[in-house]
XYZ file of C-alpha atoms in Angstrom:
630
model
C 45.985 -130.611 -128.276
C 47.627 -131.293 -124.992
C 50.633 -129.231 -125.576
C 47.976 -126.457 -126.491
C 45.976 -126.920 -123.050
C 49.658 -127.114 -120.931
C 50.604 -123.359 -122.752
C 47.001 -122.221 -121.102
C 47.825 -123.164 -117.400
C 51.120 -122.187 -117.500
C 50.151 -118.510 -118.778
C 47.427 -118.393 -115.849
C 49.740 -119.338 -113.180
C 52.374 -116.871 -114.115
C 51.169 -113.902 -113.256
C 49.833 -115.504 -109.778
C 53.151 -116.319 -109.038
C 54.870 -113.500 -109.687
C 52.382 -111.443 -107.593
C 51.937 -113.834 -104.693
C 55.293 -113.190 -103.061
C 54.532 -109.792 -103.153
C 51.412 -110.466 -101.611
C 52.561 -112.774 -98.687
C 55.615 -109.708 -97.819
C 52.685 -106.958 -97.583
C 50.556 -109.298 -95.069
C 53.156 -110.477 -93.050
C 54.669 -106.782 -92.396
C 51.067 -105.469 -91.578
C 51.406 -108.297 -89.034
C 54.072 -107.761 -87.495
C 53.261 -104.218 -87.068
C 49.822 -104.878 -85.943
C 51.278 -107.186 -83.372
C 54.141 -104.820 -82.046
C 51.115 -101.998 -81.458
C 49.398 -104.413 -79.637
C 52.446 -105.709 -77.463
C 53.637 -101.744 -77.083
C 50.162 -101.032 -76.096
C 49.789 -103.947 -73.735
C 53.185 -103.307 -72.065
C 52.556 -98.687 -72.381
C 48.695 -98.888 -71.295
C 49.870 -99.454 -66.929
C 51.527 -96.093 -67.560
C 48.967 -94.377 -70.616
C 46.121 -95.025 -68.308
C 45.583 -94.494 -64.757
C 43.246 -96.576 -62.461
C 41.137 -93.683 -61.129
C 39.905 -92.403 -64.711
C 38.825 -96.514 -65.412
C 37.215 -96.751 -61.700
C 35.394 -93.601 -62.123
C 33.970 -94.910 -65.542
C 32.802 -97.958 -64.076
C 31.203 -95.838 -61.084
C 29.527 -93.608 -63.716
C 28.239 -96.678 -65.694
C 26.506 -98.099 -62.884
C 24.825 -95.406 -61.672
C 23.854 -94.627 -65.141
C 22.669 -97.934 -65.404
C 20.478 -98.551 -62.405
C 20.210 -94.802 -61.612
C 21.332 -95.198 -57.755
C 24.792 -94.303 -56.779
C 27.572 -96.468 -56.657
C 30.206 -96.240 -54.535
C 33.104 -98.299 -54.468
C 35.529 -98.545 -50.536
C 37.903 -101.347 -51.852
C 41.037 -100.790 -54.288
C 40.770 -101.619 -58.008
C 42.855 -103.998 -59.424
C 43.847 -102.860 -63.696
C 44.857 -106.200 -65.751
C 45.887 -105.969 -69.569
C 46.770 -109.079 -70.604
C 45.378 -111.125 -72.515
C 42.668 -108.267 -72.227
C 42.079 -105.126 -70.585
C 40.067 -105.836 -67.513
C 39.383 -103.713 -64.199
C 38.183 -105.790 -60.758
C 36.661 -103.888 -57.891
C 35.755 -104.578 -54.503
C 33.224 -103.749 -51.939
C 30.683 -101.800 -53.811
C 27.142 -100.318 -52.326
C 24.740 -99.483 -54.672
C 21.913 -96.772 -53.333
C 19.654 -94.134 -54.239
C 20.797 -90.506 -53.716
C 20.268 -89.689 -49.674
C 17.569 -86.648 -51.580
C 15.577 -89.451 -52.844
C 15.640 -91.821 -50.080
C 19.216 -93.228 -49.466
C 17.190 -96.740 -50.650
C 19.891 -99.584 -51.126
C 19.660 -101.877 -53.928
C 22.131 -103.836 -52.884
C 25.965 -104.757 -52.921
C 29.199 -106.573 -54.458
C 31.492 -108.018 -52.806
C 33.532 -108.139 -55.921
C 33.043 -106.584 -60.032
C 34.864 -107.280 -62.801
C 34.498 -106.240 -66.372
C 36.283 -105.952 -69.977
C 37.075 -102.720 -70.857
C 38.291 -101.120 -74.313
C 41.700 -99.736 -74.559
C 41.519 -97.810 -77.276
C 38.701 -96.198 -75.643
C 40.534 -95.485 -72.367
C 43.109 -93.900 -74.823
C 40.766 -91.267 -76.243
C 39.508 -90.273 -72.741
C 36.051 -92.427 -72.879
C 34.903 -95.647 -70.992
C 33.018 -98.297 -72.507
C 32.210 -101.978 -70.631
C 31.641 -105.827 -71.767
C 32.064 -109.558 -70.287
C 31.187 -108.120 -66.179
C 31.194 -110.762 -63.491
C 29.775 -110.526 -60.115
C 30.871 -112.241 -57.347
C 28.716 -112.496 -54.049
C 26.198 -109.835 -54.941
C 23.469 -109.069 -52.572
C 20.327 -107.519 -54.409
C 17.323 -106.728 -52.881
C 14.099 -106.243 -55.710
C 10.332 -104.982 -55.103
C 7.525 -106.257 -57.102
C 4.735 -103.625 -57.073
C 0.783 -104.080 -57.154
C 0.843 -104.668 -60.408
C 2.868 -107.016 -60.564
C 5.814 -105.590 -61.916
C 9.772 -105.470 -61.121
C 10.619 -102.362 -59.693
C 14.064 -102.795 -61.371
C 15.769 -99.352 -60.439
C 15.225 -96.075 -59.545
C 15.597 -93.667 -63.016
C 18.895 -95.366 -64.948
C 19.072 -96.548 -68.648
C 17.435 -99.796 -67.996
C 14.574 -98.661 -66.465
C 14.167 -95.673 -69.336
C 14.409 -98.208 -71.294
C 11.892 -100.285 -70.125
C 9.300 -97.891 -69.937
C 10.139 -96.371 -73.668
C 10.314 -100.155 -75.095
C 7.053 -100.346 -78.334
C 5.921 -103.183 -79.957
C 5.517 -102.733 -83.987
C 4.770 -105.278 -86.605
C 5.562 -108.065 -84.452
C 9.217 -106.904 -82.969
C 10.697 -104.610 -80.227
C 11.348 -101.693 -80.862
C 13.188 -99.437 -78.864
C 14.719 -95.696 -79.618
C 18.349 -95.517 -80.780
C 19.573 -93.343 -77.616
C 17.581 -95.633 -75.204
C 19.928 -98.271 -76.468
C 23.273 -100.078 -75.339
C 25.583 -102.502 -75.584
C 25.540 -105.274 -72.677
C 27.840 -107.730 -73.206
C 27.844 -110.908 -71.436
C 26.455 -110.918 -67.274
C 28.045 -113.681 -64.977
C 27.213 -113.940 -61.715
C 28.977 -116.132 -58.569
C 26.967 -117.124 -55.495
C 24.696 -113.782 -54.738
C 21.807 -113.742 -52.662
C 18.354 -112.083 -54.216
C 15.213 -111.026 -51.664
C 12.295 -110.303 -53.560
C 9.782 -108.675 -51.353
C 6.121 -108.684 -52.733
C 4.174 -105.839 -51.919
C 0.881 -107.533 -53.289
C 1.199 -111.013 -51.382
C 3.464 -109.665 -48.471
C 5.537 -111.884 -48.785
C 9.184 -112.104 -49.025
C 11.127 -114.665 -51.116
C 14.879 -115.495 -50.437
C 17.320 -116.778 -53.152
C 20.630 -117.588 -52.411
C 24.012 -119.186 -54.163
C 22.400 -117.497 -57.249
C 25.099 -118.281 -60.117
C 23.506 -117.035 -63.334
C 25.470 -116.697 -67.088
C 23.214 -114.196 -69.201
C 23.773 -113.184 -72.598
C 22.261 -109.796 -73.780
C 24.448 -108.419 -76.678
C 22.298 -105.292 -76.412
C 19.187 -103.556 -75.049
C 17.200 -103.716 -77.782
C 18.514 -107.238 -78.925
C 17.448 -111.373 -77.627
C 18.195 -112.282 -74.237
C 19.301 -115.905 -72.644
C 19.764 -116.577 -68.776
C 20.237 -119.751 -67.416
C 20.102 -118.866 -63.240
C 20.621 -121.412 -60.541
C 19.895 -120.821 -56.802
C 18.599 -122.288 -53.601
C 15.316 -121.143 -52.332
C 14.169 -122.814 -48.686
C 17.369 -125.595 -48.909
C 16.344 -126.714 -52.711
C 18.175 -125.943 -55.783
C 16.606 -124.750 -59.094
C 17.524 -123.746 -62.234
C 15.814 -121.326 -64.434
C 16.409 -121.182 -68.188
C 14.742 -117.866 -69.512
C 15.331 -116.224 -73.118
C 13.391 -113.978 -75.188
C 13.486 -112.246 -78.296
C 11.229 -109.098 -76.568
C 13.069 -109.051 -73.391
C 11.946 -105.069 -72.844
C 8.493 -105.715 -73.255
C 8.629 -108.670 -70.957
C 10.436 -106.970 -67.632
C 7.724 -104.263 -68.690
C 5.106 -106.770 -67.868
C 3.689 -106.885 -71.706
C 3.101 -109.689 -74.052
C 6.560 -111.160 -75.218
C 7.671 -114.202 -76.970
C 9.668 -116.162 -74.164
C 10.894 -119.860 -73.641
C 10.764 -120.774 -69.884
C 11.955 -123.785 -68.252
C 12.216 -124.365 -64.032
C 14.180 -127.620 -63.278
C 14.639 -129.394 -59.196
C 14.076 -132.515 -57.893
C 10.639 -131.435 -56.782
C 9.236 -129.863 -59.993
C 9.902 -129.693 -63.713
C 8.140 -127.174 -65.889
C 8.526 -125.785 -69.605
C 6.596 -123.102 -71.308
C 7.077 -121.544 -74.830
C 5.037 -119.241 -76.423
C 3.604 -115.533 -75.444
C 2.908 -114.476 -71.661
C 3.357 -111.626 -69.672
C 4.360 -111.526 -65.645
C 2.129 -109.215 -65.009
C -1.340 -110.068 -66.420
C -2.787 -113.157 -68.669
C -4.706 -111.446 -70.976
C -2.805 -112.358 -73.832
C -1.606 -115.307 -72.564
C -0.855 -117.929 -75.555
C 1.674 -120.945 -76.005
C 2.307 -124.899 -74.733
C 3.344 -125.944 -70.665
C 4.226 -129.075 -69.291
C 4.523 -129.664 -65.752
C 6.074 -132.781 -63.796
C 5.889 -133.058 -60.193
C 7.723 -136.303 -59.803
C 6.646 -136.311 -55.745
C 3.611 -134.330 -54.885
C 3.967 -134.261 -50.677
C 7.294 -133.614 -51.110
C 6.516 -130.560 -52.744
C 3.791 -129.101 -50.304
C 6.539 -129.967 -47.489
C 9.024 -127.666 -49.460
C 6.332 -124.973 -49.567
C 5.437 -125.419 -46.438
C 1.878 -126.121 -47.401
C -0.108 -129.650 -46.261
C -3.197 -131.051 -47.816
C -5.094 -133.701 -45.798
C -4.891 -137.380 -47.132
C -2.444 -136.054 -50.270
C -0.159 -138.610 -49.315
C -2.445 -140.769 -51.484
C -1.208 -138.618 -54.470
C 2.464 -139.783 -55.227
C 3.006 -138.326 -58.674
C 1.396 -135.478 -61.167
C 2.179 -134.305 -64.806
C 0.324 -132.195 -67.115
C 0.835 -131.026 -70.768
C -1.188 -128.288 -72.318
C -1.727 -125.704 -75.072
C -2.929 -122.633 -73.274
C -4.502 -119.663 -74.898
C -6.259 -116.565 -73.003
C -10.106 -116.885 -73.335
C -12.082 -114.038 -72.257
C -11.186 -113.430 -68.477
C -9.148 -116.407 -68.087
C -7.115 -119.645 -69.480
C -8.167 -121.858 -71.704
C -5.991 -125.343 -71.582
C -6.977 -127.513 -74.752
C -5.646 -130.949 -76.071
C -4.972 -131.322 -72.112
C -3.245 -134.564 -70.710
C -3.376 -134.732 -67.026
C -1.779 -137.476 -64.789
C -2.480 -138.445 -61.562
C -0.403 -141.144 -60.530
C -1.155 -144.026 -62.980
C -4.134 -142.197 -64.016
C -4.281 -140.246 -67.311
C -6.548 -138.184 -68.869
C -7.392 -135.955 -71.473
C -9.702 -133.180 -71.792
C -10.667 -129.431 -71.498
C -9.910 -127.024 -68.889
C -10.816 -123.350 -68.263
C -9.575 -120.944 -65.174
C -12.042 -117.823 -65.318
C -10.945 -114.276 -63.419
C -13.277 -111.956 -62.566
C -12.970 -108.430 -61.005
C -13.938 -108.926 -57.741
C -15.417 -112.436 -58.110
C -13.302 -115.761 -56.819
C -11.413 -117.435 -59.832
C -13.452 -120.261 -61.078
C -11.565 -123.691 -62.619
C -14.341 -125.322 -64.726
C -13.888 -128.433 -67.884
C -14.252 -131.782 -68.792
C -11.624 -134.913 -68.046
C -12.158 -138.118 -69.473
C -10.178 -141.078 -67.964
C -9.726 -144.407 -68.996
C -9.081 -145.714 -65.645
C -8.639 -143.587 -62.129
C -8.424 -143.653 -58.818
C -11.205 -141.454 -57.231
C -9.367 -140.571 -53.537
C -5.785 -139.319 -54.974
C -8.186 -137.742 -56.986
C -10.419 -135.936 -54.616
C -7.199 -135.386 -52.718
C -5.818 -133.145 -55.471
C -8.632 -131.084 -54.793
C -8.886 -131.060 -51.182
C -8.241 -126.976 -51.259
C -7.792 -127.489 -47.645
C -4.844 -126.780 -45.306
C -4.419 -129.512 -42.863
C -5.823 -128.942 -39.379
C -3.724 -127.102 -37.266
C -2.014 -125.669 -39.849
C -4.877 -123.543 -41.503
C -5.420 -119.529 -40.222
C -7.995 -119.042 -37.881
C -11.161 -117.846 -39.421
C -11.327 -114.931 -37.054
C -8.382 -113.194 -38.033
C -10.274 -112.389 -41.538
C -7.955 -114.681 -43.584
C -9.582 -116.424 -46.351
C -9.308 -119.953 -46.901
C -9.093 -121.462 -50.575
C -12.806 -122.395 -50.374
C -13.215 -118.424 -49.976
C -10.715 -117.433 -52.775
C -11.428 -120.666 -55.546
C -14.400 -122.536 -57.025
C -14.108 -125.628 -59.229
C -16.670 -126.846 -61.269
C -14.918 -130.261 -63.102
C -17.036 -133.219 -65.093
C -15.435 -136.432 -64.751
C -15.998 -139.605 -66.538
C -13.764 -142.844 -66.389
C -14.617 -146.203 -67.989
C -13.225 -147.587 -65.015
C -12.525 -146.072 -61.283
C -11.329 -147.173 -58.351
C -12.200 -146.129 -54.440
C -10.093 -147.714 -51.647
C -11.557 -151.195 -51.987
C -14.342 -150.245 -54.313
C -14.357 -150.995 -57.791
C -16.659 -148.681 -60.540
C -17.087 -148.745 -63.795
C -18.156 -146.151 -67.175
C -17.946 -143.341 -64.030
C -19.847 -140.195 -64.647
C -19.259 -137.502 -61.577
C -18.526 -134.002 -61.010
C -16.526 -131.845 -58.233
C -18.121 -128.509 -57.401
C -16.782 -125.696 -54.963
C -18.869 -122.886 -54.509
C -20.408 -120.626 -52.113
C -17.429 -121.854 -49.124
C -18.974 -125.426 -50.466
C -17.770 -128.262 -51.771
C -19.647 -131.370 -53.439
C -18.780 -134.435 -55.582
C -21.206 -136.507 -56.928
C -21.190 -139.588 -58.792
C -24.541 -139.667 -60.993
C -23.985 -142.454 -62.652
C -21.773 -145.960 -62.074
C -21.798 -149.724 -62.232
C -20.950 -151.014 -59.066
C -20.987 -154.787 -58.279
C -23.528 -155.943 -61.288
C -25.668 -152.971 -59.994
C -25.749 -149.098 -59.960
C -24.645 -146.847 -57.340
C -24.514 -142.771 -56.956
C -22.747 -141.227 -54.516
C -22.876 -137.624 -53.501
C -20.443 -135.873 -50.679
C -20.171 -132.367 -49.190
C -17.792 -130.646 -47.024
C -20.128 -127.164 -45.750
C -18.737 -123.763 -45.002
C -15.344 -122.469 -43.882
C -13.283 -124.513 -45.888
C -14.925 -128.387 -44.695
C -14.711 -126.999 -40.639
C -18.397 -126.840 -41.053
C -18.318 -130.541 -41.298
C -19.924 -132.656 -44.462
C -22.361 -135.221 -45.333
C -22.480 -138.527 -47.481
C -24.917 -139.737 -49.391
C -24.887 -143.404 -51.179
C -27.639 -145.185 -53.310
C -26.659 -148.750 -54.573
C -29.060 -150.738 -56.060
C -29.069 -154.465 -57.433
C -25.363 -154.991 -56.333
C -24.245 -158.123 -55.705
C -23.024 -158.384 -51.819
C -21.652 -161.566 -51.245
C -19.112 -160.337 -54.121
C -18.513 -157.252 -52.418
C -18.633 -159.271 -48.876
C -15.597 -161.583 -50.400
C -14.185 -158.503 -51.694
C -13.703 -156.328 -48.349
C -12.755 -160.028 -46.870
C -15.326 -159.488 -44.294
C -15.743 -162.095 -41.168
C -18.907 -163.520 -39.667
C -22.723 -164.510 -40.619
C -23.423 -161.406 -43.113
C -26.041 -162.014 -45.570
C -25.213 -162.813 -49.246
C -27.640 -161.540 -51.714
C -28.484 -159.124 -54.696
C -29.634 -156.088 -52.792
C -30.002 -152.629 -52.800
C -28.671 -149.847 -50.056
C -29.503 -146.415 -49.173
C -27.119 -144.368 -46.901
C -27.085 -141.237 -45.474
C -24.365 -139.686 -43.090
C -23.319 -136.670 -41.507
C -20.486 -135.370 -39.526
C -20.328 -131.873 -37.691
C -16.864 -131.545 -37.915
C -13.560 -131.157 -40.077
C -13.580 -134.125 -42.711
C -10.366 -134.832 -41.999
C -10.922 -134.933 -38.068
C -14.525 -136.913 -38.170
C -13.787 -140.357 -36.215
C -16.815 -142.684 -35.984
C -18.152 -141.592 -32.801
C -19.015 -138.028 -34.590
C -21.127 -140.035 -37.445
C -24.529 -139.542 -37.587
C -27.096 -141.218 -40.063
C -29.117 -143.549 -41.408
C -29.059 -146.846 -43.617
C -31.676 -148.771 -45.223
C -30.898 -152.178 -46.650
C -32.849 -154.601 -48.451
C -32.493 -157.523 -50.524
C -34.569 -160.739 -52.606
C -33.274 -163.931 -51.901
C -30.103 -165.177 -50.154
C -28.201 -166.600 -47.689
C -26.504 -166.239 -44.387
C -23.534 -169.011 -43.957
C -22.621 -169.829 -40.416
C -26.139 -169.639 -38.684
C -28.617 -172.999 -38.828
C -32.134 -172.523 -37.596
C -32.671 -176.055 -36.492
C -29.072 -175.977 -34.210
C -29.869 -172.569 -32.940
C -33.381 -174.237 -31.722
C -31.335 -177.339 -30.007
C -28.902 -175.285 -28.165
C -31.354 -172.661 -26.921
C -33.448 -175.927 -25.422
C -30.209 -177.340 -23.475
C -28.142 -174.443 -22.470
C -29.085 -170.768 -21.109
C -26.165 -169.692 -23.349
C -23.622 -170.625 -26.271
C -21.375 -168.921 -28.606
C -22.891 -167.950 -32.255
C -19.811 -171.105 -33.362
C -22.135 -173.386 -31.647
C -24.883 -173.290 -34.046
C -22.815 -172.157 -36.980
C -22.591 -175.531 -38.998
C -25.441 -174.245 -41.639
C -27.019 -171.931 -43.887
C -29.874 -169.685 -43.668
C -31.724 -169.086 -46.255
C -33.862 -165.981 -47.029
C -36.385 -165.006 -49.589
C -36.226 -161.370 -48.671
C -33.797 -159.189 -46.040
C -35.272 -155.791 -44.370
C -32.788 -153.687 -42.125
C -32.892 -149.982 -41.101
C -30.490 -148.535 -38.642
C -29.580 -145.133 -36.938
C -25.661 -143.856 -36.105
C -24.609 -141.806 -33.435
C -22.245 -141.868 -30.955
C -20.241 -144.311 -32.143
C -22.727 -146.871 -32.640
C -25.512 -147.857 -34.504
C -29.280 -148.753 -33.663
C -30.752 -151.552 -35.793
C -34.626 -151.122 -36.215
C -36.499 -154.409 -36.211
C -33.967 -155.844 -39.320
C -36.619 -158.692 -40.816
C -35.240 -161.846 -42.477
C -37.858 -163.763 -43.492
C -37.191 -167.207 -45.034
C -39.097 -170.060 -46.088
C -39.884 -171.567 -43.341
C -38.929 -168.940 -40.337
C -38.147 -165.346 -39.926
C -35.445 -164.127 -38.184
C -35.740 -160.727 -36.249
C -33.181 -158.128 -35.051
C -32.927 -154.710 -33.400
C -31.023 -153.403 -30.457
C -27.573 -151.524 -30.206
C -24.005 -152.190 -32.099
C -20.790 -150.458 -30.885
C -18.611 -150.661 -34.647
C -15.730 -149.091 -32.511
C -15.487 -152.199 -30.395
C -17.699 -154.191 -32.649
C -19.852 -155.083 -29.206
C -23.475 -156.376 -29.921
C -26.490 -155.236 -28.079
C -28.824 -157.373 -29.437
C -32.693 -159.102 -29.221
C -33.891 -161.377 -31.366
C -36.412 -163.777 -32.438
C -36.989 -166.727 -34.861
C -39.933 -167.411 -35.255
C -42.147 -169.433 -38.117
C -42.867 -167.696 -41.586
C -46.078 -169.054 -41.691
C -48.407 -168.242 -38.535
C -50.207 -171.534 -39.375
C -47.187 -173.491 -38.434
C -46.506 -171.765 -35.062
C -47.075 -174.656 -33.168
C -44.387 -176.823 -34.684
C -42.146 -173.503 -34.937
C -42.912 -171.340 -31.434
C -41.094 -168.662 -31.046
C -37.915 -168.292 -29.697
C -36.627 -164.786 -28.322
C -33.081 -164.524 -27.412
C -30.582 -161.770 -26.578
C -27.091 -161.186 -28.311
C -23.790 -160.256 -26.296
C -20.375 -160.259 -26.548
C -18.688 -158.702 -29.794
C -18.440 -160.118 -33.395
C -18.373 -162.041 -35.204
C -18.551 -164.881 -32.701
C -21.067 -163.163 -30.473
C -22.971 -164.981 -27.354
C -26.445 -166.019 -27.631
C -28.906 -165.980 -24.306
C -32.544 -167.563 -24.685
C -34.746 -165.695 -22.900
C -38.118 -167.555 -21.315
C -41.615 -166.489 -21.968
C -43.705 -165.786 -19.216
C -47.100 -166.328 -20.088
C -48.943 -166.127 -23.173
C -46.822 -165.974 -26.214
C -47.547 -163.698 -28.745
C -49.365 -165.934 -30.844
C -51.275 -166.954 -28.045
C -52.521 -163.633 -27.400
């Protein structure tokens, strides 16, 4: 049986062998020939094809291209080896003088594959071009849209480019083969007739791959815009319809030191009404950022760091962002947000965030909407300020929340711009054991009108909040409630004390007031006609309930006949303090609770000087009757 299976192989190998020689002679003279036409045509093409006929195809294919006319002053430079490949120099781009003499730019130098055996028949045809130091100059229109050239194949293209069952399609003599685009530190102005303004890109170095007009696209582009680098990686499936400023499937990512962002899905550079896919954003250094722009937002130095992460989907007249997650330095939420666009009505930014813990100023920071002062365009040269052009209408909630000092807790607020108005209000919080709502608003032209305050605590527990704030002197340590209302004429941001103006109303139940003792303030009132607060600091006074009112203006507030009544003697206030300096104007009186016990507790009036919280106390003498006398 195995000589049987050996007589098999052997009679299947045979006739491979004997034809396999045979084989291996036919390839390697078909070789050898196809390598001496190439060498012959290598070494003949210098003398088969001349460099005017290859420079006046490439001038042809750019003007066909862009539609302008190219013109090229500088010699051009014919290489065959390893591949046929033409380099010019010092070429102007422009439309025709009869249309305009408009320049689109210029090259300092163009080189590009070309096809021999093309250049043999008489035709031209290009691949692989490289551009070093070009200078472009684009427009984009009022609607948004690249005006990419004047009438060439790219533009025809552009504007004959349909969408069908799902793809691009585009018409078979609209079409044509690209190649590969690199390009070596150009400069790119991009003037924008809708904003008026005018961007500058320069060392632009860009690789793009675009096999062919109606095929995917992929550009990775670096340049330096206002001293920072970034790099752009675009590609698309539907690059037509995008530069047509329709709906197209793209993948977008920007990359610098100051931003990263990343979108992939379906968008369109000229509208967002079909707007559809998931962004991420990182800005790693949020002042830095405004600096680069050139923009400044009062107090954002607060705000170190933002990121946000999104599906996005067009809703109605606007975005919708869902399964948001929004950072704000080591605050994160999640939620729901919606931007709203209206013909001829501001845009409107309106959802939900839910935090878990947050810091309220970075916060209210982020949505300042304010250009610094000094910086911001006067209001009489009809320039709109982002209170004019935005309103915001955000519910906030955080299960715990942070302001400067102050501590809150299960936070429900809101931010509000509207009408050249903006208001936040807290409607519900625990604060201190207690409850507290807060509610501020910055009025007309963009918070120059000035803003108010208002803050209602109640039940809070001050001597925690006193030990909190690390605050120095005889205050009064109770459960109490507060009620304060301020006002400021001018520019948040610019208000100092001395332009306050308001009102506070404080009360409490029982308490205490370390550092003042009744019975030592009596002694040293009898032997001296003045001592230090310190003197008569080596007790408590206790209080069964604390009344104070007080005006501000000026820099200073007016206390209103402030009642501490304890239980044995009351202790009165009112008169003038300077918080600037923290000078006291102050008289008082102690006097007993109980008028049946005036006799062995007369009344002492005194007067308060000096500054705290070691202020100087004067007795002043009665003349006469005393008041319970009369």
């Amino acid at each position: 049986m195995s000589t049987s299976r050996h007589r098999r192989w052997r009679r299947k190998i045979g006739p491979v062998s004997r034809w396999l020689p045979a084989f291996a002679r036919l390839s390697t003279v078909f070789l050898l020939i196809a390598l001496a036409l190439f060498v012959a045509l290598r070494v003949a093409a210098p003398y088969l094809i001349s460099t005017g006929f290859v420079r006046s195809g490439i001038e042809d294919a750019l003007s066909k291209w862009t539609g302008y006319h190219a013109e090229i002053k500088g010699s051009p430079v014919l290489e065959f080896w390893p591949t046929p490949r033409i380099t010019l120099n010092q070429i102007t781009i422009r439309q025709p003088r009869e249309s305009g003499d408009k320049l689109l730019g210029s090259i300092e130098s163009l080189s590009a594959d070309f096809s021999l055996i093309d250049a043999l028949r008489g035709r031209t045809s290009f691949h692989e071009f490289h551009l070093v130091r070009p200078n472009l100059a684009l427009t984009r229109d009022e609607k948004g849209l690249i005006d990419w050239s004047y009438a060439g194949l790219l533009a025809r293209a552009i504007s004959g480019v349909r969408y069908e069952n799902g793809a691009e399609m585009l018409d078979p003599d609209l079409d044509a083969e690209i190649g590969a685009v690199t390009v070596e530190d150009g400069t790119l102005v991009v003037t924008d007739i809708k904003t008026a303004k005018t961007y500058h890109f320069d060392s632009v170095t860009a690789d793009i791959a675009w096999p062919r007009l109606s095929g995917a696209i992929s550009a990775v582009v670096i340049a330096r815009i206002n001293g920072e680098d970034l790099k752009v990686d675009f590609a698309s499936r539907q690059p037509l319809l995008a530069f047509a400023g329709r709906n197209a499937e793209t993948r977008t990512s920007l990359t610098s030191n100051l931003l990263t962002a990343h979108f992939q899905g379906i968008a369109s550079i000229a509208s967002l009404s079909a707007f559809s896919g998931n962004a991420t954003v990182t800005i790693p250094d949020v002042p830095a950022l405004l600096t680069w722009s050139g923009k400044s937002v009062p107090g954002i130095a607060t705000l170190k760091s933002a990121s946000l992460e999104s599906d996005i989907m067009s809703s109605g007249n606007g975005l919708r962002f869902n399964n948001l997650s929004l950072s704000l330095n080591e605050a994160s939420a999640t939620g729901v947000m919606d931007l709203f666009t209206q013909p001829g009505k501001r845009p409107k930014i309106g959802g939900t965030l839910a935090f878990d813990q947050m810091n309220l100023k970075p916060f209210l920071d982020a949505f300042a909407l304010r250009l610094a002062a000094g910086e911001a365009e006067d209001i009489s040269t009809g320039m709109s300020g982002p209170l004019q052009v935005l309103d915001v209408d955000v519910r906030l909630s955080a299960r715990r929340a942070q302001m400067g000092l102050f501590e809150l807790s299960d936070v429900g607020a809101s931010m509000i711009v509207a009408g050249g108005e903006a208001k936040f209000d807290i409607g519900d919080s625990q604060f201190e054991g207690g409850e507290m709502t807060a509610h501020l608003e910055a009025t007309q032209r963009d918070f120059d009108g000035g803003g108010k305050l208002q803050l209602s605590i109640r039940n809070a527990d001050f001597a925690a909040l006193a030990e909190r704030l690390q605050l120095k002197g005889p205050l009064p340590l109770a459960t109490g409630s507060l009620d304060l209302d301020l006002q400021s004429p001018k520019a948040i941001w610019t208000t100092g004390l001395a332009d306050v103006t308001g009102r506070l109303h404080f009360w409490t139940g029982e308490g205490t007031i370390p550092g003042i003792d009744a019975a030592a303030l009596r002694t040293q009132a009898a032997e001296k006609p003045f001592f230090p607060l310190s003197a008569a600091a080596g007790g408590v006074f206790a209080f069964n309930q604390l009344n104070l009112q007080a005006d501000f203006a000026n820099g200073s507030a007016e206390m209103h006949d402030a009642r501490i009544a304890g239980a044995t003697q009351t202790l009165t206030l009112s008169g003038v303090i300077t918080y600037q300096s923290n000078g006291l104007a102050l008289s008082g009186s102690l006097d007993a609770t109980d008028p049946a016990k005036a006799a062995e507790l007369p009344l002492l009036p005194f007067f308060i000087g000096g500054s705290w919280p070691n202020p100087v106390i004067s007795p002043v003498p009665l003349f006469g009757n005393t008041p319970q006398a009369q």
